[in-house]
Coordinates of C-alpha atoms and ligand atoms in Angstrom, one line a residue:
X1 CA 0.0 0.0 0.0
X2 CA 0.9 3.6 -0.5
X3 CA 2.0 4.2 2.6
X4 CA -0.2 6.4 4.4
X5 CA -0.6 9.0 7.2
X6 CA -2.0 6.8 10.3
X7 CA -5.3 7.4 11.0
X8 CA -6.3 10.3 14.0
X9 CA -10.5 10.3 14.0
X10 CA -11.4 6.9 13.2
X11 CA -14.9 6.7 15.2
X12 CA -16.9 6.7 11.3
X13 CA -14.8 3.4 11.0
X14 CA -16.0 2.4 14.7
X15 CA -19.5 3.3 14.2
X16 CA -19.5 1.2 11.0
X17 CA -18.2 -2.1 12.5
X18 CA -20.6 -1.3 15.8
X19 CA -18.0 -0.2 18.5
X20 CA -18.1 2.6 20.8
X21 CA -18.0 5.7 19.8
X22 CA -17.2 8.9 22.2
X23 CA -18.9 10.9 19.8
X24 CA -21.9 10.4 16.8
X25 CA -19.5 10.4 12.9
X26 CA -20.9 12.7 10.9
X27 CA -20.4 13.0 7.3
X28 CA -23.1 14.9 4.7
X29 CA -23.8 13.4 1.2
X30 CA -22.8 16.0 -1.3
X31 CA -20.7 18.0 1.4
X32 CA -18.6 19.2 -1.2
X33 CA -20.4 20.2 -3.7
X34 CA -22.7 23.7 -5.0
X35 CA -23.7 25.0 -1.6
X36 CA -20.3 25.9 -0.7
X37 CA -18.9 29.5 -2.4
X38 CA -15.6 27.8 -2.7
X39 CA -16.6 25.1 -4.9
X40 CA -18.9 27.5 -7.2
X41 CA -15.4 29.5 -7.6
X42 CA -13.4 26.3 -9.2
X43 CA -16.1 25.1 -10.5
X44 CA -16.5 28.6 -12.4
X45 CA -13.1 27.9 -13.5
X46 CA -13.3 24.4 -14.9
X47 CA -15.1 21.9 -16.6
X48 CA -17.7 19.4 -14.0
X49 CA -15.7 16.5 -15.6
X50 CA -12.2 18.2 -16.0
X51 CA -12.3 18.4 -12.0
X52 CA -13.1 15.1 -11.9
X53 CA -10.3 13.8 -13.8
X54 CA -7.3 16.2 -12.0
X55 CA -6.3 14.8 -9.1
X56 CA -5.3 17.6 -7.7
X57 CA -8.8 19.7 -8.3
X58 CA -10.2 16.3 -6.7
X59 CA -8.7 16.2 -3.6
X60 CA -8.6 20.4 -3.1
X61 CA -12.5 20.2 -3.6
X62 CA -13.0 17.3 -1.6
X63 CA -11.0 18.6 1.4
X64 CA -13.0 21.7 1.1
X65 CA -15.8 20.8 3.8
X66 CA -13.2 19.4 5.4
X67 CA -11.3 23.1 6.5
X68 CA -14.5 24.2 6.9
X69 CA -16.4 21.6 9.2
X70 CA -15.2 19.5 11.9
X71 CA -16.6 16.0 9.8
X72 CA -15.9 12.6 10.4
X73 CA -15.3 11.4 6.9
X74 CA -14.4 13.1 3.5
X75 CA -15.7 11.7 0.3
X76 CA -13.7 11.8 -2.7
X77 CA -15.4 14.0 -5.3
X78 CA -16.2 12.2 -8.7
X79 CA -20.1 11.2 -9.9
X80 CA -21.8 7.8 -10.4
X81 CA -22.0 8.6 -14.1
X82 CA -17.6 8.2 -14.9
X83 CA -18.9 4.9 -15.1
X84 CA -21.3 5.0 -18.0
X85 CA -18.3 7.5 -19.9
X86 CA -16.4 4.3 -19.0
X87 CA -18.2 2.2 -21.3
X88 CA -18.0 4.8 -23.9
X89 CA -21.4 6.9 -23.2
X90 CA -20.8 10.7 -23.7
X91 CA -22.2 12.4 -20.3
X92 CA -22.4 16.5 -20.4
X93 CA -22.7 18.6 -17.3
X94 CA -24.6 21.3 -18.0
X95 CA -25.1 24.3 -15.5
X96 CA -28.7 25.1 -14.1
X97 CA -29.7 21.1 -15.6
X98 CA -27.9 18.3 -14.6
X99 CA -25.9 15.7 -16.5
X100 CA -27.0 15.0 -19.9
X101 CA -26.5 11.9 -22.3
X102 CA -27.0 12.9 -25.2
X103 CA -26.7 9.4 -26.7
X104 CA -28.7 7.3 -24.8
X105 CA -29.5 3.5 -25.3
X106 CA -32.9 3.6 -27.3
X107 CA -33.1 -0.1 -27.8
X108 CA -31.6 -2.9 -26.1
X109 CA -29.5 -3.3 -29.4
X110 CA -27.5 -0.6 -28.7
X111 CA -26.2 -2.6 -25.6
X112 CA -24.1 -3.9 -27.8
X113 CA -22.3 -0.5 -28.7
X114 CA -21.1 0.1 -25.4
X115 CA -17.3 -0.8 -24.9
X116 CA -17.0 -3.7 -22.2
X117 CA -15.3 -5.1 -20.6
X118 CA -13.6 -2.3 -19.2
X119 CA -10.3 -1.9 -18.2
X120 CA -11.0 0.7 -15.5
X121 CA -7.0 0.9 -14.6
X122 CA -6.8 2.3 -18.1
X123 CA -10.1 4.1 -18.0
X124 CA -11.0 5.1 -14.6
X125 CA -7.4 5.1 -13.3
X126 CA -7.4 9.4 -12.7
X127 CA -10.2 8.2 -9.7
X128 CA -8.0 5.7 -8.3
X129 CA -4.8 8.6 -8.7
X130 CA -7.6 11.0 -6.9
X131 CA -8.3 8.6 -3.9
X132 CA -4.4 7.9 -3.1
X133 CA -3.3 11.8 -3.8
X134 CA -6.4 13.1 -1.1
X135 CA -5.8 10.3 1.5
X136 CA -2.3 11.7 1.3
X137 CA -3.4 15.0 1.9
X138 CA -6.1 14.1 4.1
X139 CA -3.0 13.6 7.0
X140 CA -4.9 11.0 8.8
X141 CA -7.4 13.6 9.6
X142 CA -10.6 11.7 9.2
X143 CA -11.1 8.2 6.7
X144 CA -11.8 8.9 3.0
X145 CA -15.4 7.3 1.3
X146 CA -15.2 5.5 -1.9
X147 CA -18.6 5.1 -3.7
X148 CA -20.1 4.5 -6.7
X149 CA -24.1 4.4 -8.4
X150 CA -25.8 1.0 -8.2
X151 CA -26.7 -0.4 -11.4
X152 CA -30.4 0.2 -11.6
X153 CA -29.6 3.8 -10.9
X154 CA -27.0 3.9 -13.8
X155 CA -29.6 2.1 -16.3
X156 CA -31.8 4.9 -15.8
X157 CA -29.2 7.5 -17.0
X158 CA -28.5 5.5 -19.5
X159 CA -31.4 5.6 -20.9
X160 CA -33.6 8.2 -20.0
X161 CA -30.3 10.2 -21.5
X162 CA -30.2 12.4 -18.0
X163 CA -32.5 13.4 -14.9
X164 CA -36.4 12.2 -15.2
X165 CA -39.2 12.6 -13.5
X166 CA -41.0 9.3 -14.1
X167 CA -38.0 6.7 -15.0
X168 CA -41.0 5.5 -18.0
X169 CA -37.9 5.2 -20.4
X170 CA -36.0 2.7 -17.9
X171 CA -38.8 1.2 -16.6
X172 CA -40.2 0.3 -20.1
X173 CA -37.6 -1.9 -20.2
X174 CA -37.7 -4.1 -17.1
X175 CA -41.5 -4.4 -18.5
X176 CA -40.6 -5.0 -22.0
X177 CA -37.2 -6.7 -22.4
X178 CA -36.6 -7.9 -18.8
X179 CA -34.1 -10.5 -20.6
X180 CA -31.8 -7.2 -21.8
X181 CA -32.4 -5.3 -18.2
X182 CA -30.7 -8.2 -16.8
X183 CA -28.1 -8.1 -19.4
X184 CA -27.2 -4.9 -18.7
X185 CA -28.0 -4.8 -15.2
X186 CA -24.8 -7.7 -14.9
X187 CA -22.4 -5.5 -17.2
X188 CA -23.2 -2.5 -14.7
X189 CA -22.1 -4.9 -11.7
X190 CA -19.4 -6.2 -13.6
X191 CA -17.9 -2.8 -14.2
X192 CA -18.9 -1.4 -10.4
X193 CA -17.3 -4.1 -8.6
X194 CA -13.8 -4.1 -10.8
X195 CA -15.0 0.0 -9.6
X196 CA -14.9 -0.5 -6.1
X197 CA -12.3 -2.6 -5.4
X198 CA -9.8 -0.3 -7.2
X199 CA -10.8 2.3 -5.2
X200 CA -10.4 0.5 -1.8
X201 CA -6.5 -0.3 -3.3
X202 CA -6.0 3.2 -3.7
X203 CA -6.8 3.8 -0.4
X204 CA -10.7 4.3 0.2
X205 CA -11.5 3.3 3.3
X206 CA -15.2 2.8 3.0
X207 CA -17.5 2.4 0.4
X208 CA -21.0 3.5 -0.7
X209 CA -23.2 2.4 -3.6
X210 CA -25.7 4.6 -4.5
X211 CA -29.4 3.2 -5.5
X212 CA -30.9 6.9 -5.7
X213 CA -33.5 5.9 -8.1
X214 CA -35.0 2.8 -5.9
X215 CA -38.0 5.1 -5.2
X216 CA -39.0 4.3 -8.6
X217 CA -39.4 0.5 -8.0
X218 CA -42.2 -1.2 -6.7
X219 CA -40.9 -4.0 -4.3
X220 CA -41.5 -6.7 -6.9
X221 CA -38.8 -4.9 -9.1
X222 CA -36.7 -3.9 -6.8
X223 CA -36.5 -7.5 -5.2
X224 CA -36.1 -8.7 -9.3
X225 CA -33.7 -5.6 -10.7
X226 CA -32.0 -3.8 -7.9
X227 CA -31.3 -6.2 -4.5
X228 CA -29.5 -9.5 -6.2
X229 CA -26.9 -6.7 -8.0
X230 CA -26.1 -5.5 -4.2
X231 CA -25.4 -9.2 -3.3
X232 CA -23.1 -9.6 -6.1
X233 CA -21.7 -6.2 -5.2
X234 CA -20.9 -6.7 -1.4
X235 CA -19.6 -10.5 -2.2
X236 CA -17.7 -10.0 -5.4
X237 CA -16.1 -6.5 -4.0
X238 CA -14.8 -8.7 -0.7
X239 CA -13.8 -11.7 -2.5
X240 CA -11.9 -9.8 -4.9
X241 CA -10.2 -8.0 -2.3
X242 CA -9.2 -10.7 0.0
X243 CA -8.0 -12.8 -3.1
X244 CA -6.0 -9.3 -4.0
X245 CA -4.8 -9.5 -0.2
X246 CA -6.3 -6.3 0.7
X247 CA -8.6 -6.1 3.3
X248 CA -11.7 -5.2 3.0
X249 CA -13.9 -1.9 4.4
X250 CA -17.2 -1.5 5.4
X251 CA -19.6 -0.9 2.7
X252 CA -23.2 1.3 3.0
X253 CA -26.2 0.9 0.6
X254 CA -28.0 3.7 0.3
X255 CA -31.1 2.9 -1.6
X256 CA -33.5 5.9 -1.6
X257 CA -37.6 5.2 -1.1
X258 CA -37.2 1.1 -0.7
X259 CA -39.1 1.2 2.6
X260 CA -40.2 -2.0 1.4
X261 CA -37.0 -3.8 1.6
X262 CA -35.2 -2.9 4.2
X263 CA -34.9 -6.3 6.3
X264 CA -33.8 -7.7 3.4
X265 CA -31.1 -4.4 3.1
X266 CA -29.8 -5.5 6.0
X267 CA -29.0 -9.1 4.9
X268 CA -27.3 -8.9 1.6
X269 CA -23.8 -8.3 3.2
X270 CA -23.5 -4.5 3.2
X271 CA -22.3 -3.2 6.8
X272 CA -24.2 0.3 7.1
X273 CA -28.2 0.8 6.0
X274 CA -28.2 4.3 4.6
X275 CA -32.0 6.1 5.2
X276 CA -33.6 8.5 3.6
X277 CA -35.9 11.3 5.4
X278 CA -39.2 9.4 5.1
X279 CA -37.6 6.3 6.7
X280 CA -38.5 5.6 10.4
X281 CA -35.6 5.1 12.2
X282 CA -37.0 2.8 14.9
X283 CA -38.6 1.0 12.2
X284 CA -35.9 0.3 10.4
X285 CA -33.7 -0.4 13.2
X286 CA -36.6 -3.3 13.4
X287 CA -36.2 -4.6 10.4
X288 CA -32.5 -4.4 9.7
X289 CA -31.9 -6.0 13.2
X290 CA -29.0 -4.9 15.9
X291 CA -26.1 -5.9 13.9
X292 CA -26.2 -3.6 11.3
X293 CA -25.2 0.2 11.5
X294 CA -27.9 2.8 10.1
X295 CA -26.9 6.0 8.4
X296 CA -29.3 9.1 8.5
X297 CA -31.6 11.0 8.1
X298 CA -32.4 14.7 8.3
X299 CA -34.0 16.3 5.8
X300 CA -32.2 18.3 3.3
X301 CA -34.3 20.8 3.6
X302 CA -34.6 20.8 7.2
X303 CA -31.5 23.2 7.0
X304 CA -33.8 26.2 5.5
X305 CA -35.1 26.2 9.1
X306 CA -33.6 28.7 11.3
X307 CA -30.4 27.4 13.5
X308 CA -33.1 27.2 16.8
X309 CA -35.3 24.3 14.6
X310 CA -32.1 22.6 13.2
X311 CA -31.0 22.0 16.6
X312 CA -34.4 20.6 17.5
X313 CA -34.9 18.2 15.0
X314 CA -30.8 17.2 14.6
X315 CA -31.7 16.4 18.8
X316 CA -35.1 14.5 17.5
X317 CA -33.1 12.9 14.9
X318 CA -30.7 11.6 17.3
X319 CA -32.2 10.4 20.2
X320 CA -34.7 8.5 17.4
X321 CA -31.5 6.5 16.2
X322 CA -29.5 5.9 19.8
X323 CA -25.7 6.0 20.2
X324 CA -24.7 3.0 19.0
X325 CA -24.1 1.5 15.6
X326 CA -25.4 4.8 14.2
X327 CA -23.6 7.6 11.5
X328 CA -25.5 10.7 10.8
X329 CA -26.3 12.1 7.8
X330 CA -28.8 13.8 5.9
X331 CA -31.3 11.5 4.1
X332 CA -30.4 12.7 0.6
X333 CA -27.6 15.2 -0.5
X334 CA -27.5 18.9 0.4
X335 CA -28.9 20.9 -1.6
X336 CA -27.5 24.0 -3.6
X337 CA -29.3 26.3 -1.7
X338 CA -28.3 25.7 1.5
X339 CA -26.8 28.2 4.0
X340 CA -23.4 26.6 4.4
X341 CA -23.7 28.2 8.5
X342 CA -26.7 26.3 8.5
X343 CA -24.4 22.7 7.9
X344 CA -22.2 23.8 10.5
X345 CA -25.3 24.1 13.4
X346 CA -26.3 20.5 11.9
X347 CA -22.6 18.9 12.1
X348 CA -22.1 20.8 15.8
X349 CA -25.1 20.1 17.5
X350 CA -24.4 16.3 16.5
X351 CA -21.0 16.5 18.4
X352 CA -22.1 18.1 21.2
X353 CA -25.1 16.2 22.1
X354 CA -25.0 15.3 25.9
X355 CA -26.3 11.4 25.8
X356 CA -27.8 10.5 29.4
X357 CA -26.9 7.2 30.6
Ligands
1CP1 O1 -21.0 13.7 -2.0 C1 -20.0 14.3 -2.4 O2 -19.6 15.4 -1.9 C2 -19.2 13.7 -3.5 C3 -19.5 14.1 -4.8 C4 -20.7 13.6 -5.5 C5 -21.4 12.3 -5.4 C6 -21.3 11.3 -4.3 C7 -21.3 14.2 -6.7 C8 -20.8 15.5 -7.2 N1 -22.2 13.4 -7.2 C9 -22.4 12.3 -6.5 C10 -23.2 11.1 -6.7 C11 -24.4 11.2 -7.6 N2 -24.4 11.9 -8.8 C12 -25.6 10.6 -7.4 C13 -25.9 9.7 -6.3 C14 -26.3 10.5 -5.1 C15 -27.5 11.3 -5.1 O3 -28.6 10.8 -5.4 O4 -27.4 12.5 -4.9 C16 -26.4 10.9 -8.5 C17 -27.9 10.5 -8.8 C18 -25.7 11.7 -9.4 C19 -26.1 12.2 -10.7 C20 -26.0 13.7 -10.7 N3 -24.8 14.4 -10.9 C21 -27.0 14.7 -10.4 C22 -28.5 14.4 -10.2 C23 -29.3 14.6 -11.4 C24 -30.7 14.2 -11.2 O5 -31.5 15.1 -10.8 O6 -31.1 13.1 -11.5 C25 -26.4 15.9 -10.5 C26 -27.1 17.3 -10.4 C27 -25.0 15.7 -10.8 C28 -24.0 16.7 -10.8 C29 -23.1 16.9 -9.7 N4 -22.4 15.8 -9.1 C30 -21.7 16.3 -8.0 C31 -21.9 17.7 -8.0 C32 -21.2 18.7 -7.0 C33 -22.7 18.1 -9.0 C34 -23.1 19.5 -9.4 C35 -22.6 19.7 -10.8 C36 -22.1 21.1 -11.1 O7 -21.2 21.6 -10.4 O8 -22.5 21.6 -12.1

């Protein structure tokens, strides 16, 4: 390994594998990202993608919350969609809209067209250069996140060709060529696990896959489409890595909206249950059982309140979810609009809380 800086605030690590903790990790999806004036500034200057693929921009912008906050995790600053450009997809950021493919797979035919398998040394190699220059210049401060989109959530780009309100494009095809969902589906995992476990070489420390577009899924899909990928995720990713002689991280799945599934969430070998803001913490903890660790779950736009309710429902939000085996986090990623003081009264009142005994 690259010889890294030892580790000084390892309790997200410790929260993840369900030891104590002295104090609640906190870490805020999207922390660096649009809300923050110093990212508009270098983002003004370059290209979405450009940053992406400089290693230096990459780990200056995702040590950016880092000066700024006192969080318990940095994660590396990239997007779920390098992977789809991996397999030869052109993805556009445009300002004020979101990405945009502007070739998208009409027909399962054009399957075919995309370039796999990938090499993702050769083609995603400026993430894995990212990950080991930032966790140098992280100094140990606090554990770097790997992540990537799960492959459900990457379908839909792919073929909805960006954003969507409905999925109708996507979901037209687990309805009418189920057979080619699946094929796809597996390329997506193929790619994500090679992904994810050449981000953990170059020195992420914990990984999260992304299923932001499980809302759109009735629990009959979801259970078809989305949850055996995560198994092949979670077992390939570890196998891979212990047969590379690496050891393996804890891994989170986020899956946004499947309130439906998350007792079987907790038992596809993923470590931490992310939740969104309409999840019941409680509940979940119910159906996960006590030996997983839940993420969560303010609303992002609970930080438009003034600092007095922020406090209030950061304490709610808390005392919902208990000490242990528990990271917080918003239940979705901040938004653009947010008053970055606003994150700071979110991430502080977590610290400070006074637990009684
Ligand atoms: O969290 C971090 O700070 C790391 C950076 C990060 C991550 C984890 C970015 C930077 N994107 C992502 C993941 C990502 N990208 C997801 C999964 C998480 C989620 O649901 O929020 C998704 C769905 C995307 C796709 C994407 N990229 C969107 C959503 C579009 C939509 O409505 O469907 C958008 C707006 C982007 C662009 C993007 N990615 C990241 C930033 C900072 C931005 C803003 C782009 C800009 O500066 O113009």
């Amino acid at each position: 390994m690259q010889d890294f800086p030892p580790l000084v605030n390892d309790t997200l690590l410790r929260a993840a594998r369900g030891d104590d903790v002295e104090r609640i990790p906190v870490w805020v999806m999207r922390q660096a990202g649009r809300y923050l004036p110093e990212f508009r500034a270098l983002r003004a200057e370059h290209n979405f993608f450009k940053i992406c693929q400089t290693p230096e921009l990459v780990a200056e912008v995702t040590l950016q919350p880092i000066r700024r906050y006192d969080l318990d995790a940095a994660i590396i600053f990239s997007d779920i969609l390098v992977v789809p450009q991996a397999l030869g997809m052109v993805v556009e950021m445009k300002p004020g809209v979101g990405p945009v493919l502007p070739e998208p797979l009409s027909s399962p035919s054009d399957i075919e067209k995309l370039k796999f398998p990938v090499d993702v040394k050769e083609k995603l190699g400026y993430v894995f250069e990212g990950i080991t220059l930032t966790r140098h210049k992280l100094e140990g401060k606090v554990p770097l996140i790997g992540f990537s989109g799960a492959p459900w959530t990457l379908m839909c780009y792919m073929i909805e060709g960006g954003g969507s309100k409905t999925m109708s494009k996507a979901k037209n095809w687990l309805y009418q060529h189920p057979n080619s969902s699946h094929e796809l589906l597996k390329i997506l995992t193929d790619v994500t696990v090679d992904y994810l476990v050449e981000q953990v070489i170059a020195g992420a420390q914990l990984l999260q896959v992304f299923e932001s577009n499980a809302e759109y899924l009735a629990r009959e899909q979801f259970e078809e489409f989305s949850i055996p990928y995560f198994k092949t995720i979670s077992e390939q990713v570890k196998k891979q890595l212990e047969k590379r002689g690496v050891e393996s991280v804890p891994m989170t799945i986020f899956a946004k909206g499947a309130h439906h599934s998350l007792k079987k969430l907790g038992n596809i070998g993923f470590d931490i249950v992310g939740l969104d803001w309409t999840m019941i913490p409680n509940e979940a903890r119910n159906q996960v059982g006590p030996h997983i660790t839940l993420q969560g779950n303010l609303d992002p736009c609970a930080l438009y309140g003034s600092k007095e309710a922020i406090k209030k429902l950061t304490h709610e939000m808390l005392s919902a979810f208990g000490k242990s085996r528990y990271i917080a986090n918003l239940g979705h990623g901040i938004y653009p609009d947010v008053d970055p003081e606003h994150l700071k009264v979110f991430i502080d009142t977590i610290h400070e809380y006074k637990w009684s005994t």
